Amino acid sequence: MYLRLIIYVYILTLLVGCESLLTKDIKPNVKQEWGQMLKKKMEQMHYPFRIQAKQDRFIGKASKEDWYVKKIGSPKIQIEKKGKQITIYKDRESEVLNEEQLGIVSPRDHLLLMEEVGEIQHKSVHNISWEKKMARQVRVDIDEKKLSQKIKKRFSSDQHTQFFPKLSDQVRVVYHLIYLIDTQTLKQMKIHIQPKNGMKQEIIYSF
């Protein structure tokens, strides 16, 4: 009886030990992994990407901090950023804007936003298959108050900031990312934008 008890305790200890090791394999430090993935993508010098917003589709290319996007189909629209200047071409017309007037378009700007004011939802982390490879799906919520403060800081005058009163009560932004586990390569970035009094919008970036 005593020998049985010793054997049982020994087996139980082994099982608990195995379970602990297994848990470590299944639940890695996702926050650290996610941070490394963001850094890798932001440090990438040149890469193409695609954008889908409702029925509109765009192809684009990033080169360091510069980028361009071009609409597929008509009307012909192209947006190009060089330095701090952004130019919009529509058919034969063009207009020059600055970064504040346009908002966030480039993948790098979205990644910076997530890095600064994003919060990983650990309950929404899933392992999936993507292009026959193991991938991780991560949900990142943007802190609404921090987003409001960040946008207001981009504008230097009170005249501009008055257009963003209580922004945190007006819009909710959630990112859904898919990246390969072995190489930490970002494959898709899906953005859900939910205005308080409006329809939810979805924008998908593919890499």
Tab-separated table of N, CA and C in Angstrom, residues 83-191:
chain	number	residue	atom	x	y	z
A	83	GLY	N	9.157	62.394	-48.015
A	83	GLY	CA	9.502	63.289	-46.919
A	83	GLY	C	8.263	63.613	-46.106
A	84	LYS	N	8.006	64.890	-45.893
A	84	LYS	CA	6.816	65.304	-45.147
A	84	LYS	C	5.683	65.735	-46.069
A	85	GLN	N	5.915	65.644	-47.361
A	85	GLN	CA	4.907	66.072	-48.333
A	85	GLN	C	4.128	64.892	-48.887
A	86	ILE	N	2.823	65.042	-48.933
A	86	ILE	CA	1.945	64.008	-49.479
A	86	ILE	C	1.180	64.594	-50.656
A	87	THR	N	1.193	63.891	-51.775
A	87	THR	CA	0.503	64.354	-52.976
A	87	THR	C	-0.562	63.343	-53.372
A	88	ILE	N	-1.759	63.844	-53.625
A	88	ILE	CA	-2.857	63.006	-54.098
A	88	ILE	C	-3.095	63.307	-55.572
A	89	TYR	N	-3.054	62.272	-56.398
A	89	TYR	CA	-3.321	62.413	-57.827
A	89	TYR	C	-4.663	61.754	-58.130
A	90	LYS	N	-5.567	62.500	-58.740
A	90	LYS	CA	-6.855	61.949	-59.154
A	90	LYS	C	-7.086	62.338	-60.603
A	91	ASP	N	-7.080	61.324	-61.462
A	91	ASP	CA	-7.128	61.545	-62.906
A	91	ASP	C	-6.000	62.502	-63.293
A	92	ARG	N	-6.319	63.709	-63.748
A	92	ARG	CA	-5.268	64.641	-64.168
A	92	ARG	C	-5.040	65.757	-63.152
A	93	GLU	N	-5.693	65.669	-62.015
A	93	GLU	CA	-5.552	66.698	-60.990
A	93	GLU	C	-4.663	66.190	-59.854
A	94	SER	N	-4.044	67.143	-59.145
A	94	SER	CA	-3.200	66.776	-58.005
A	94	SER	C	-3.372	67.795	-56.890
A	95	GLU	N	-3.156	67.339	-55.668
A	95	GLU	CA	-3.278	68.205	-54.497
A	95	GLU	C	-2.203	67.812	-53.491
A	96	VAL	N	-1.553	68.812	-52.915
A	96	VAL	CA	-0.491	68.579	-51.939
A	96	VAL	C	-1.046	68.765	-50.534
A	97	LEU	N	-0.792	67.766	-49.675
A	97	LEU	CA	-1.255	67.805	-48.289
A	97	LEU	C	-0.078	67.561	-47.351
A	98	ASN	N	-0.316	67.754	-46.053
A	98	ASN	CA	0.670	67.331	-45.065
A	98	ASN	C	0.126	66.121	-44.312
A	99	GLU	N	0.936	65.523	-43.445
A	99	GLU	CA	0.558	64.281	-42.760
A	99	GLU	C	-0.690	64.449	-41.912
A	100	GLU	N	-0.835	65.625	-41.275
A	100	GLU	CA	-1.977	65.857	-40.394
A	100	GLU	C	-3.292	65.878	-41.164
A	101	GLN	N	-3.251	66.367	-42.405
A	101	GLN	CA	-4.472	66.475	-43.195
A	101	GLN	C	-4.960	65.119	-43.691
A	102	LEU	N	-4.027	64.205	-43.928
A	102	LEU	CA	-4.410	62.921	-44.522
A	102	LEU	C	-4.786	61.874	-43.490
A	103	GLY	N	-4.050	61.795	-42.397
A	103	GLY	CA	-4.303	60.740	-41.424
A	103	GLY	C	-3.383	59.558	-41.654
A	104	ILE	N	-3.766	58.400	-41.132
A	104	ILE	CA	-2.902	57.213	-41.179
A	104	ILE	C	-3.222	56.367	-42.408
A	105	VAL	N	-2.217	56.161	-43.252
A	105	VAL	CA	-2.375	55.327	-44.443
A	105	VAL	C	-1.325	54.226	-44.472
A	106	SER	N	-0.069	54.576	-44.221
A	106	SER	CA	1.015	53.605	-44.380
A	106	SER	C	0.982	52.544	-43.284
A	107	PRO	N	1.402	51.317	-43.616
A	107	PRO	CA	1.471	50.258	-42.600
A	107	PRO	C	2.341	50.655	-41.411
A	108	ARG	N	3.437	51.351	-41.676
A	108	ARG	CA	4.363	51.750	-40.610
A	108	ARG	C	3.674	52.638	-39.579
A	109	ASP	N	2.825	53.560	-40.041
A	109	ASP	CA	2.115	54.446	-39.113
A	109	ASP	C	1.139	53.668	-38.240
A	110	HIS	N	0.494	52.657	-38.820
A	110	HIS	CA	-0.406	51.807	-38.033
A	110	HIS	C	0.379	51.027	-36.978
A	111	LEU	N	1.537	50.515	-37.362
A	111	LEU	CA	2.365	49.757	-36.423
A	111	LEU	C	2.860	50.642	-35.286
A	112	LEU	N	3.240	51.877	-35.611
A	112	LEU	CA	3.675	52.821	-34.580
A	112	LEU	C	2.543	53.138	-33.613
A	113	LEU	N	1.331	53.283	-34.158
A	113	LEU	CA	0.170	53.561	-33.313
A	113	LEU	C	-0.066	52.416	-32.336
A	114	MET	N	0.012	51.186	-32.833
A	114	MET	CA	-0.172	50.023	-31.959
A	114	MET	C	0.918	49.939	-30.903
A	115	GLU	N	2.144	50.236	-31.309
A	115	GLU	CA	3.270	50.170	-30.381
A	115	GLU	C	3.105	51.185	-29.250
A	116	GLU	N	2.572	52.361	-29.565
A	116	GLU	CA	2.483	53.442	-28.586
A	116	GLU	C	1.237	53.357	-27.711
A	117	VAL	N	0.092	53.021	-28.293
A	117	VAL	CA	-1.157	53.059	-27.512
A	117	VAL	C	-1.992	51.786	-27.660
A	118	GLY	N	-1.372	50.688	-28.105
A	118	GLY	CA	-2.101	49.439	-28.281
A	118	GLY	C	-2.006	48.520	-27.074
A	119	GLU	N	-3.050	47.726	-26.862
A	119	GLU	CA	-3.090	46.765	-25.756
A	119	GLU	C	-3.494	45.392	-26.296
A	120	ILE	N	-2.622	44.393	-26.114
A	120	ILE	CA	-2.923	43.035	-26.580
A	120	ILE	C	-4.010	42.418	-25.712
A	121	GLN	N	-4.986	41.797	-26.365
A	121	GLN	CA	-6.032	41.061	-25.658
A	121	GLN	C	-5.625	39.591	-25.638
A	122	HIS	N	-5.039	39.144	-24.520
A	122	HIS	CA	-4.456	37.802	-24.450
A	122	HIS	C	-5.494	36.695	-24.636
A	123	LYS	N	-6.741	36.966	-24.290
A	123	LYS	CA	-7.786	35.957	-24.471
A	123	LYS	C	-8.126	35.762	-25.949
A	124	SER	N	-7.695	36.695	-26.783
A	124	SER	CA	-8.000	36.629	-28.215
A	124	SER	C	-6.791	36.202	-29.040
A	125	VAL	N	-5.809	35.559	-28.408
A	125	VAL	CA	-4.632	35.051	-29.119
A	125	VAL	C	-4.906	33.616	-29.554
A	126	HIS	N	-4.753	33.344	-30.853
A	126	HIS	CA	-5.039	32.000	-31.372
A	126	HIS	C	-3.937	31.575	-32.339
A	127	ASN	N	-3.640	30.284	-32.334
A	127	ASN	CA	-2.749	29.702	-33.329
A	127	ASN	C	-3.583	29.199	-34.493
A	128	ILE	N	-3.194	29.577	-35.717
A	128	ILE	CA	-3.945	29.177	-36.905
A	128	ILE	C	-2.967	28.708	-37.981
A	129	SER	N	-3.514	28.143	-39.050
A	129	SER	CA	-2.707	27.770	-40.209
A	129	SER	C	-2.849	28.864	-41.264
A	130	TRP	N	-1.715	29.315	-41.795
A	130	TRP	CA	-1.731	30.380	-42.806
A	130	TRP	C	-0.719	30.029	-43.894
A	131	GLU	N	-1.211	29.831	-45.097
A	131	GLU	CA	-0.350	29.436	-46.211
A	131	GLU	C	0.457	28.182	-45.861
A	132	LYS	N	-0.223	27.218	-45.202
A	132	LYS	CA	0.353	25.935	-44.803
A	132	LYS	C	1.471	26.082	-43.766
A	133	LYS	N	1.456	27.196	-43.041
A	133	LYS	CA	2.439	27.418	-41.978
A	133	LYS	C	1.719	27.806	-40.697
A	134	MET	N	2.384	27.579	-39.562
A	134	MET	CA	1.806	27.949	-38.277
A	134	MET	C	1.877	29.460	-38.099
A	135	ALA	N	0.731	30.031	-37.734
A	135	ALA	CA	0.665	31.484	-37.572
A	135	ALA	C	-0.052	31.826	-36.277
A	136	ARG	N	0.128	33.056	-35.855
A	136	ARG	CA	-0.518	33.548	-34.647
A	136	ARG	C	-1.485	34.672	-35.024
A	137	GLN	N	-2.678	34.609	-34.452
A	137	GLN	CA	-3.673	35.665	-34.650
A	137	GLN	C	-3.809	36.428	-33.336
A	138	VAL	N	-3.575	37.728	-33.387
A	138	VAL	CA	-3.551	38.555	-32.183
A	138	VAL	C	-4.489	39.742	-32.352
A	139	ARG	N	-5.247	40.015	-31.311
A	139	ARG	CA	-6.111	41.200	-31.310
A	139	ARG	C	-5.458	42.288	-30.458
A	140	VAL	N	-5.426	43.504	-31.008
A	140	VAL	CA	-4.840	44.651	-30.308
A	140	VAL	C	-5.875	45.770	-30.254
A	141	ASP	N	-6.279	46.149	-29.056
A	141	ASP	CA	-7.212	47.262	-28.872
A	141	ASP	C	-6.428	48.550	-28.668
A	142	ILE	N	-6.881	49.608	-29.316
A	142	ILE	CA	-6.249	50.910	-29.141
A	142	ILE	C	-6.896	51.612	-27.955
A	143	ASP	N	-6.061	52.041	-27.010
A	143	ASP	CA	-6.549	52.762	-25.836
A	143	ASP	C	-7.183	54.079	-26.291
A	144	GLU	N	-8.483	54.223	-26.038
A	144	GLU	CA	-9.237	55.345	-26.595
A	144	GLU	C	-8.790	56.695	-26.039
A	145	LYS	N	-8.504	56.760	-24.752
A	145	LYS	CA	-8.070	58.025	-24.151
A	145	LYS	C	-6.693	58.429	-24.655
A	146	LYS	N	-5.789	57.455	-24.745
A	146	LYS	CA	-4.443	57.746	-25.251
A	146	LYS	C	-4.497	58.146	-26.722
A	147	LEU	N	-5.404	57.523	-27.482
A	147	LEU	CA	-5.571	57.877	-28.890
A	147	LEU	C	-6.037	59.320	-29.017
A	148	SER	N	-6.988	59.703	-28.183
A	148	SER	CA	-7.499	61.075	-28.188
A	148	SER	C	-6.380	62.070	-27.902
A	149	GLN	N	-5.571	61.774	-26.889
A	149	GLN	CA	-4.467	62.670	-26.522
A	149	GLN	C	-3.426	62.743	-27.634
A	150	LYS	N	-3.147	61.593	-28.257
A	150	LYS	CA	-2.137	61.535	-29.313
A	150	LYS	C	-2.551	62.374	-30.512
A	151	ILE	N	-3.818	62.278	-30.909
A	151	ILE	CA	-4.289	63.037	-32.063
A	151	ILE	C	-4.284	64.530	-31.774
A	152	LYS	N	-4.705	64.905	-30.579
A	152	LYS	CA	-4.721	66.325	-30.226
A	152	LYS	C	-3.317	66.921	-30.228
A	153	LYS	N	-2.318	66.127	-29.836
A	153	LYS	CA	-0.936	66.623	-29.802
A	153	LYS	C	-0.389	66.881	-31.201
A	154	ARG	N	-0.972	66.245	-32.206
A	154	ARG	CA	-0.490	66.425	-33.574
A	154	ARG	C	-0.853	67.797	-34.129
A	155	PHE	N	-1.798	68.469	-33.478
A	155	PHE	CA	-2.244	69.769	-33.963
A	155	PHE	C	-1.775	70.855	-33.010
A	156	SER	N	-1.223	71.910	-33.569
A	156	SER	CA	-0.572	72.934	-32.752
A	156	SER	C	-1.520	73.993	-32.227
A	157	SER	N	-2.684	74.189	-32.871
A	157	SER	CA	-3.565	75.286	-32.466
A	157	SER	C	-4.856	74.767	-31.865
A	158	ASP	N	-5.479	75.598	-31.018
A	158	ASP	CA	-6.765	75.245	-30.417
A	158	ASP	C	-7.848	75.128	-31.482
A	159	GLN	N	-7.670	75.873	-32.563
A	159	GLN	CA	-8.648	75.835	-33.643
A	159	GLN	C	-8.752	74.430	-34.229
A	160	HIS	N	-7.610	73.731	-34.290
A	160	HIS	CA	-7.624	72.374	-34.818
A	160	HIS	C	-8.131	71.380	-33.778
A	161	THR	N	-7.682	71.528	-32.529
A	161	THR	CA	-8.031	70.531	-31.520
A	161	THR	C	-9.512	70.539	-31.190
A	162	GLN	N	-10.203	71.631	-31.433
A	162	GLN	CA	-11.624	71.661	-31.106
A	162	GLN	C	-12.438	70.710	-31.982
A	163	PHE	N	-11.839	70.261	-33.077
A	163	PHE	CA	-12.544	69.317	-33.934
A	163	PHE	C	-12.470	67.889	-33.399
A	164	PHE	N	-11.728	67.665	-32.294
A	164	PHE	CA	-11.580	66.330	-31.724
A	164	PHE	C	-12.005	66.299	-30.262
A	165	PRO	N	-13.169	66.876	-29.908
A	165	PRO	CA	-13.596	66.833	-28.503
A	165	PRO	C	-14.033	65.429	-28.129
A	166	LYS	N	-13.525	64.940	-26.982
A	166	LYS	CA	-13.918	63.628	-26.472
A	166	LYS	C	-13.869	62.557	-27.557
A	167	LEU	N	-12.753	62.516	-28.261
A	167	LEU	CA	-12.612	61.555	-29.349
A	167	LEU	C	-12.779	60.127	-28.859
A	168	SER	N	-12.372	59.868	-27.609
A	168	SER	CA	-12.462	58.514	-27.063
A	168	SER	C	-13.903	58.043	-26.961
A	169	ASP	N	-14.843	58.984	-26.941
A	169	ASP	CA	-16.255	58.614	-26.883
A	169	ASP	C	-16.858	58.477	-28.274
A	170	GLN	N	-16.073	58.777	-29.305
A	170	GLN	CA	-16.619	58.814	-30.655
A	170	GLN	C	-16.200	57.636	-31.526
A	171	VAL	N	-15.039	57.057	-31.263
A	171	VAL	CA	-14.555	56.004	-32.150
A	171	VAL	C	-13.782	54.944	-31.359
A	172	ARG	N	-13.913	53.711	-31.811
A	172	ARG	CA	-13.169	52.594	-31.229
A	172	ARG	C	-12.386	51.922	-32.341
A	173	VAL	N	-11.101	51.666	-32.087
A	173	VAL	CA	-10.233	51.074	-33.101
A	173	VAL	C	-9.654	49.765	-32.576
A	174	VAL	N	-9.815	48.694	-33.355
A	174	VAL	CA	-9.302	47.370	-32.986
A	174	VAL	C	-8.530	46.795	-34.172
A	175	TYR	N	-7.342	46.277	-33.896
A	175	TYR	CA	-6.518	45.630	-34.921
A	175	TYR	C	-6.538	44.115	-34.715
A	176	HIS	N	-6.596	43.383	-35.825
A	176	HIS	CA	-6.444	41.926	-35.811
A	176	HIS	C	-5.249	41.592	-36.705
A	177	LEU	N	-4.192	41.070	-36.100
A	177	LEU	CA	-2.961	40.790	-36.829
A	177	LEU	C	-2.759	39.296	-37.006
A	178	ILE	N	-2.192	38.919	-38.138
A	178	ILE	CA	-1.784	37.534	-38.378
A	178	ILE	C	-0.320	37.552	-38.797
A	179	TYR	N	0.519	36.797	-38.067
A	179	TYR	CA	1.933	36.725	-38.426
A	179	TYR	C	2.429	35.296	-38.251
A	180	LEU	N	3.429	34.933	-39.047
A	180	LEU	CA	4.010	33.595	-38.978
A	180	LEU	C	4.821	33.455	-37.695
A	181	ILE	N	4.658	32.326	-37.019
A	181	ILE	CA	5.302	32.133	-35.720
A	181	ILE	C	6.812	31.960	-35.848
A	182	ASP	N	7.257	31.160	-36.825
A	182	ASP	CA	8.690	30.840	-36.900
A	182	ASP	C	9.550	32.036	-37.313
A	183	THR	N	9.024	32.879	-38.207
A	183	THR	CA	9.820	34.014	-38.697
A	183	THR	C	9.314	35.359	-38.187
A	184	GLN	N	8.184	35.350	-37.477
A	184	GLN	CA	7.560	36.583	-36.980
A	184	GLN	C	7.352	37.581	-38.120
A	185	THR	N	6.842	37.056	-39.240
A	185	THR	CA	6.574	37.866	-40.429
A	185	THR	C	5.103	38.243	-40.476
A	186	LEU	N	4.811	39.521	-40.535
A	186	LEU	CA	3.433	39.998	-40.592
A	186	LEU	C	2.825	39.680	-41.950
A	187	LYS	N	1.646	39.050	-41.956
A	187	LYS	CA	0.982	38.670	-43.200
A	187	LYS	C	-0.296	39.469	-43.447
A	188	GLN	N	-1.018	39.773	-42.388
A	188	GLN	CA	-2.274	40.515	-42.565
A	188	GLN	C	-2.528	41.422	-41.360
A	189	MET	N	-3.091	42.588	-41.648
A	189	MET	CA	-3.472	43.537	-40.604
A	189	MET	C	-4.892	44.015	-40.916
A	190	LYS	N	-5.822	43.601	-40.099
A	190	LYS	CA	-7.227	43.960	-40.292
A	190	LYS	C	-7.608	45.001	-39.241
A	191	ILE	N	-8.208	46.096	-39.693
A	191	ILE	CA	-8.552	47.196	-38.792
A	191	ILE	C	-10.062	47.363	-38.749
